[in-house]
Amino acid sequence: MPDAVTIGLGSMIGAGVFAALAPAARAAGSGLLLGLALAAVVAYCNATSSARLAALYPASGGTYVYGRERLGDFWGHLAGWAFVVGKTASCAAMALTVGTYIWPGQAHAVAVAAVVALTAVNYTGVQKSALLTRIIVAVVIAVLAAVVIASLTSGAVDTAHLDIDTDATAGGVLQAAGLLFFAFAGYARIATLGEEIRDPARTIPRAIPIALGITLVVYALVAVSVLLVLGPDGLAAADAPLTEAARAAGADWLVPVVRVGAAIAALSSLLALILGVSRTTLAMARDHHLPHALAAVHPKFKVPHRAELLIGAVVAIAAATTDVRAAIGFSSFGVLAYYAIANASAWTLTPAEGRPARIIPVAGLAGCIVLAFALPLPSVIIGAAVLVIGAAAYATRRVTTHRQ
């Protein structure tokens, strides 16, 4: 149980705090905290639905498996497709976060280097141990705690920064919630490795909500403290908001500490993301929803090496050509589509199968759809187009198989 919670924390903490707060502030302005609360509600619904499904189907693949088993082959395919493309964009966002904090002037080059290095690490089958993940989570939380304390005890605090002003529109709050949802998506890491968790039927339903709750508390404390010293406008304008908050609080000594903490957090998330995406790609390739060649497992390292190399190459290209906000928006669209299918799958559960209260999957499904289409228009257009391509690929495969 502690290891499963730690895996979830290691996948979540580091994404939102270091990457999504500034884009969300640009969207919501003074309504940022409302967006965070809304994202947390939708994430809770998704987590509950995912936990119940993961307990029933403790297999690698997450909603790819749930959608296939509960809704049909097409919906499983679409969920897997949405997960792979959405999380691939998440990888790019995490890599760019490393670059932004470590070397802002060369963020893209650093991002590509990080992707290449971690792809090589995953290729050889070297994964973070539970102990290393605990250490990383402890370091990141300590850094965030230092930022919170430095901010709240500084003379730069202005409580008026928490007031909700006329710049906080409904559309802006919804868009911020969609962008911040990116920060909560790491709990899927627990479900996608269901085969590797001890006693999954008992562990997964408990671990996911606990990891999500701890993450929400951390995010809320950081968001409030940063807002108090920077204000909505200052936060929106910051490329590296936590280092700017440390400077505004007069804690210049903390700036390099924050940079290192951000890099560790983002690298930790990136390593976990590449692992999760490659395993879902493996599952889909085995079922011929993706080219079967991607199902190859390295004879020595026992990893899906072709899938990992392909994912690494795509992420490296994305990290070299896009920015953090675009990567987060596209990632959120794909992941929200993925969880919409998870909630629809949870709706079909019977009481004997551990069905959650009906309001949970209904609110989760509606929330995912609303937040997905509230994202920046380019993210919606590209995300929808990619889902259509995935559906077309499924239809083409079906026609080809039928003719054979």
XYZ file of C-alpha atoms in Angstrom:
404
model
C 0.000 0.000 0.000
C 2.664 2.636 0.878
C 4.574 1.758 -2.290
C 1.454 2.157 -4.442
C 0.683 5.553 -2.870
C 4.293 6.607 -3.402
C 4.125 5.626 -7.079
C 1.063 7.845 -7.463
C 2.694 10.760 -5.644
C 5.874 10.369 -7.670
C 3.857 10.566 -10.888
C 1.705 13.551 -9.851
C 3.811 15.854 -7.726
C 6.132 17.697 -10.068
C 3.764 18.125 -12.984
C 1.233 20.709 -11.879
C 3.190 22.719 -9.375
C 6.141 23.300 -11.641
C 4.453 23.376 -15.047
C 0.707 24.074 -15.047
C 0.184 26.917 -12.565
C 1.359 29.710 -14.860
C -0.676 28.670 -17.952
C -3.711 28.171 -15.711
C -3.243 31.637 -14.204
C -3.129 33.141 -17.682
C -6.492 31.515 -18.396
C -8.325 32.105 -15.098
C -6.648 35.175 -13.634
C -7.878 35.652 -10.082
C -10.101 32.580 -10.466
C -7.117 30.230 -10.428
C -8.072 28.561 -7.141
C -11.593 27.931 -8.445
C -10.033 26.163 -11.420
C -7.868 24.072 -9.101
C -10.902 23.056 -7.031
C -12.869 22.096 -10.141
C -9.974 20.067 -11.516
C -9.719 18.253 -8.183
C -13.429 17.344 -8.210
C -13.210 15.880 -11.713
C -9.985 14.085 -10.801
C -11.641 12.586 -7.706
C -14.502 11.200 -9.806
C -12.043 9.785 -12.315
C -9.883 8.322 -9.563
C -12.852 6.611 -7.918
C -14.089 5.143 -11.205
C -10.567 4.033 -12.145
C -9.974 2.474 -8.732
C -13.131 0.348 -8.899
C -12.299 -0.803 -12.418
C -8.647 -1.483 -11.590
C -9.686 -3.691 -8.673
C -11.856 -5.750 -11.043
C -9.338 -5.801 -13.907
C -5.837 -5.699 -12.366
C -4.083 -5.850 -15.724
C -1.570 -3.544 -17.368
C -3.250 -1.123 -19.741
C -5.682 0.776 -17.502
C -8.731 2.166 -19.312
C -7.612 0.468 -22.516
C -8.590 -2.763 -20.755
C -11.647 -1.342 -18.958
C -13.128 0.170 -22.104
C -12.598 -3.028 -24.061
C -14.142 -5.235 -21.382
C -17.090 -2.993 -20.448
C -17.943 -1.019 -23.593
C -16.471 -2.953 -26.497
C -13.323 -3.272 -28.537
C -13.593 0.151 -30.205
C -13.807 2.077 -26.934
C -10.845 0.205 -25.519
C -8.866 1.082 -28.629
C -9.880 4.745 -28.432
C -8.970 4.933 -24.738
C -5.566 3.412 -25.377
C -5.001 5.751 -28.316
C -5.985 8.805 -26.232
C -3.709 7.682 -23.407
C -0.692 7.128 -25.626
C -0.970 10.454 -27.487
C -1.967 12.425 -24.363
C 0.794 11.024 -22.201
C 3.325 11.420 -24.976
C 2.505 15.138 -24.860
C 2.841 14.958 -21.054
C 6.351 13.620 -21.535
C 7.178 16.627 -23.705
C 5.746 18.990 -21.079
C 7.831 17.390 -18.335
C 10.975 17.520 -20.444
C 10.361 21.207 -21.189
C 9.828 21.836 -17.469
C 13.301 20.436 -16.828
C 14.739 22.773 -19.453
C 12.815 25.830 -18.243
C 14.080 25.517 -14.677
C 17.607 24.262 -15.348
C 18.625 26.446 -18.301
C 15.836 28.780 -19.462
C 17.821 30.047 -22.441
C 18.279 26.521 -23.815
C 15.077 24.904 -22.568
C 14.399 22.927 -25.742
C 17.927 21.528 -25.999
C 17.906 20.449 -22.348
C 14.453 18.903 -22.821
C 15.613 16.793 -25.765
C 18.724 15.687 -23.851
C 16.548 14.636 -20.890
C 14.281 12.576 -23.139
C 17.219 10.814 -24.797
C 18.848 10.035 -21.450
C 15.722 8.643 -19.787
C 14.730 6.646 -22.849
C 18.154 5.008 -22.662
C 17.638 4.300 -18.958
C 14.235 2.687 -19.590
C 15.605 0.726 -22.556
C 18.052 -1.108 -20.319
C 15.268 -2.072 -17.933
C 16.534 0.163 -15.127
C 13.516 1.544 -13.266
C 13.116 3.632 -10.172
C 12.824 1.484 -7.096
C 10.139 2.205 -4.537
C 12.891 3.476 -2.221
C 14.242 5.905 -4.818
C 10.708 7.130 -5.549
C 10.177 7.792 -1.823
C 13.400 9.784 -1.685
C 12.445 11.856 -4.737
C 8.951 12.573 -3.376
C 10.438 13.574 0.003
C 12.939 15.938 -1.661
C 10.280 17.572 -3.834
C 7.847 18.017 -0.951
C 10.645 19.522 1.149
C 11.411 22.036 -1.630
C 7.731 22.921 -2.000
C 7.410 23.310 1.765
C 10.381 25.691 1.747
C 8.715 27.799 -0.973
C 5.420 27.872 0.953
C 7.079 28.860 4.239
C 9.338 31.479 2.615
C 6.371 32.994 0.792
C 3.942 33.033 3.703
C 6.496 34.521 6.133
C 7.729 37.237 3.770
C 6.748 40.879 3.655
C 5.600 40.432 0.054
C 2.340 38.728 1.090
C -0.756 40.593 -0.082
C -4.046 38.922 0.838
C -5.822 41.030 -1.784
C -4.182 38.780 -4.374
C -6.633 36.037 -3.380
C -9.685 38.165 -4.167
C -11.711 37.007 -7.150
C -12.030 39.916 -9.574
C -13.888 40.538 -12.819
C -11.063 38.945 -14.839
C -12.220 35.537 -13.604
C -14.696 34.424 -16.275
C -16.505 31.084 -16.364
C -14.709 30.134 -19.561
C -11.345 31.071 -18.111
C -11.941 29.059 -14.930
C -13.000 26.016 -16.973
C -9.928 26.329 -19.179
C -7.693 26.619 -16.120
C -9.317 23.523 -14.639
C -8.624 21.645 -17.863
C -4.976 22.713 -17.818
C -4.596 21.932 -14.107
C -6.167 18.513 -14.612
C -2.862 17.657 -16.263
C -1.360 17.835 -12.780
C -3.662 15.207 -11.289
C -3.404 12.533 -13.964
C -0.513 10.620 -12.380
C -2.730 8.295 -10.373
C -3.287 6.337 -13.612
C 0.279 5.131 -13.093
C -0.997 2.900 -10.274
C -3.768 1.397 -12.392
C -1.674 0.827 -15.536
C 0.730 -1.337 -13.540
C -2.055 -3.386 -11.942
C -0.295 -6.683 -12.609
C 2.725 -5.559 -10.582
C 0.920 -4.385 -7.430
C 0.467 -6.789 -4.541
C -3.208 -7.547 -3.733
C -4.547 -5.080 -6.351
C -8.229 -5.606 -5.493
C -7.585 -4.154 -2.038
C -4.605 -1.875 -2.669
C -5.607 0.072 -5.787
C -8.997 1.418 -4.569
C -7.317 2.721 -1.428
C -4.032 3.966 -2.874
C -5.438 6.133 -5.687
C -7.697 8.404 -3.556
C -5.022 8.746 -0.856
C -2.359 9.784 -3.379
C -4.810 12.195 -5.006
C -5.805 13.752 -1.675
C -2.220 14.332 -0.567
C -1.386 15.859 -3.943
C -4.380 18.226 -3.767
C -3.322 19.515 -0.351
C 0.228 20.120 -1.622
C -0.993 21.889 -4.772
C -3.436 24.074 -2.866
C -0.802 25.216 -0.371
C 1.682 26.020 -3.131
C -0.903 27.814 -5.297
C -2.099 29.981 -2.411
C 1.415 30.920 -1.279
C 2.578 31.755 -4.811
C -0.534 33.821 -5.472
C -0.028 35.756 -2.228
C 3.406 36.993 -3.262
C 3.123 37.210 -7.061
C -0.554 37.898 -7.585
C -2.488 36.454 -10.566
C -0.743 38.706 -13.100
C 2.746 37.990 -11.788
C 2.065 34.257 -11.735
C 0.649 34.328 -15.263
C 3.767 36.098 -16.581
C 6.274 33.747 -14.921
C 8.036 31.051 -16.918
C 9.297 29.408 -13.722
C 6.723 30.559 -11.130
C 8.217 28.944 -8.039
C 11.631 30.533 -8.563
C 9.895 33.880 -9.141
C 7.939 33.391 -5.914
C 11.174 32.708 -4.019
C 12.709 35.903 -5.430
C 9.606 37.958 -4.622
C 9.706 36.623 -1.065
C 13.293 37.806 -0.704
C 14.621 34.236 -0.442
C 17.210 34.343 -3.224
C 19.104 31.507 -1.553
C 16.108 29.299 -2.308
C 16.166 29.885 -6.087
C 18.838 27.267 -6.946
C 17.182 24.823 -4.543
C 13.879 25.269 -6.367
C 15.557 24.786 -9.737
C 17.077 21.494 -8.609
C 13.817 20.382 -6.996
C 11.868 21.173 -10.162
C 14.329 19.232 -12.292
C 14.201 16.208 -9.986
C 10.389 16.273 -9.890
C 9.998 16.612 -13.640
C 12.636 13.972 -14.409
C 10.921 11.597 -11.979
C 7.572 12.169 -13.693
C 9.149 11.849 -17.137
C 10.727 8.499 -16.286
C 7.399 7.165 -14.989
C 5.499 8.554 -17.995
C 7.794 6.967 -20.590
C 7.434 3.662 -18.757
C 3.627 3.885 -18.602
C 3.170 4.950 -22.236
C 5.448 2.213 -23.544
C 3.565 -0.453 -21.536
C 0.192 0.695 -22.902
C 1.692 0.751 -26.400
C 2.881 -2.810 -25.801
C -0.609 -3.935 -24.734
C -2.243 -2.303 -27.777
C 0.357 -3.745 -30.160
C -0.203 -7.232 -28.772
C -3.900 -6.841 -29.611
C -3.050 -5.420 -33.064
C -4.528 -1.993 -32.281
C -1.060 -0.645 -33.073
C 1.546 -2.196 -35.404
C 2.376 -5.619 -33.999
C 6.097 -4.942 -34.376
C 5.811 -2.642 -31.343
C 4.975 -5.674 -29.175
C 8.558 -6.921 -29.389
C 10.233 -7.464 -25.999
C 14.017 -7.226 -25.764
C 15.464 -10.710 -25.062
C 18.030 -9.392 -22.590
C 16.452 -6.331 -20.946
C 12.856 -7.675 -20.999
C 11.382 -4.312 -22.028
C 9.209 -3.322 -25.035
C 12.243 -1.765 -26.670
C 10.692 -0.806 -29.999
C 7.781 0.898 -28.295
C 10.161 2.768 -25.985
C 12.362 3.929 -28.869
C 9.347 5.141 -30.852
C 7.868 6.991 -27.870
C 11.271 8.501 -27.086
C 11.693 9.747 -30.657
C 8.218 11.305 -30.789
C 8.668 12.985 -27.394
C 12.079 14.355 -28.391
C 10.587 15.916 -31.543
C 7.692 17.411 -29.553
C 10.063 18.774 -26.896
C 12.146 20.436 -29.609
C 9.248 22.087 -31.415
C 6.502 23.035 -28.942
C 6.095 25.028 -25.719
C 4.893 23.970 -22.275
C 1.401 25.462 -22.576
C 0.702 23.754 -25.917
C 2.026 20.434 -24.634
C -0.091 20.659 -21.473
C -3.229 21.587 -23.438
C -2.863 18.732 -25.908
C -1.990 16.297 -23.125
C -5.027 17.335 -21.084
C -7.369 16.812 -24.037
C -6.110 13.273 -24.620
C -6.120 12.330 -20.943
C -9.608 13.794 -20.380
C -10.883 11.697 -23.310
C -9.226 8.666 -21.716
C -10.946 9.260 -18.372
C -14.293 9.981 -20.030
C -14.178 6.381 -21.266
C -13.135 5.216 -17.778
C -16.200 6.870 -16.256
C -18.481 5.435 -18.928
C -17.004 2.007 -18.170
C -17.546 2.450 -14.424
C -21.225 3.264 -15.091
C -21.714 -0.296 -16.371
C -20.473 -1.926 -13.157
C -22.964 -3.800 -11.007
C -23.159 -3.441 -7.208
C -21.521 -6.865 -6.883
C -18.622 -5.608 -8.988
C -18.036 -2.629 -6.693
C -19.954 0.028 -8.631
C -19.412 3.521 -7.187
C -22.321 5.834 -6.414
C -23.976 6.702 -9.727
C -23.178 10.396 -9.383
C -19.439 9.631 -9.518
C -19.164 8.317 -13.099
C -21.856 10.745 -14.314
C -20.058 13.784 -12.877
C -16.715 12.436 -14.024
C -17.880 11.853 -17.598
C -19.591 15.252 -17.850
C -16.619 16.993 -16.245
C -14.124 15.387 -18.629
C -16.137 16.425 -21.686
C -16.677 20.006 -20.502
C -13.053 20.550 -19.469
C -11.716 18.996 -22.672
C -13.661 21.401 -24.870
C -12.864 24.379 -22.624
C -9.141 24.011 -23.356
C -7.373 26.447 -25.733
C -8.868 26.097 -29.213
C -5.668 24.759 -30.880
C -5.504 21.977 -28.277
C -9.158 21.079 -28.905
C -8.782 21.050 -32.692
C -5.565 19.033 -32.719
C -6.775 16.708 -29.959
C -10.088 16.005 -31.704
C -8.283 15.430 -35.000
C -5.931 12.926 -33.384
C -8.896 11.027 -31.870
C -10.551 10.928 -35.303
C -7.330 9.518 -36.759
C -7.351 6.867 -34.043
C -10.953 5.947 -34.818
C -10.160 5.797 -38.547
C -7.192 3.525 -37.864
C -9.480 1.193 -35.933
C -12.041 1.143 -38.744
C -9.341 0.476 -41.337
C -7.973 -2.419 -39.307
C -11.444 -3.907 -38.926
C -12.142 -3.703 -42.665
C -8.750 -5.164 -43.537
C -9.147 -8.022 -41.048
C -12.671 -8.775 -42.243
C -11.536 -9.019 -45.876
C -8.802 -11.415 -44.946
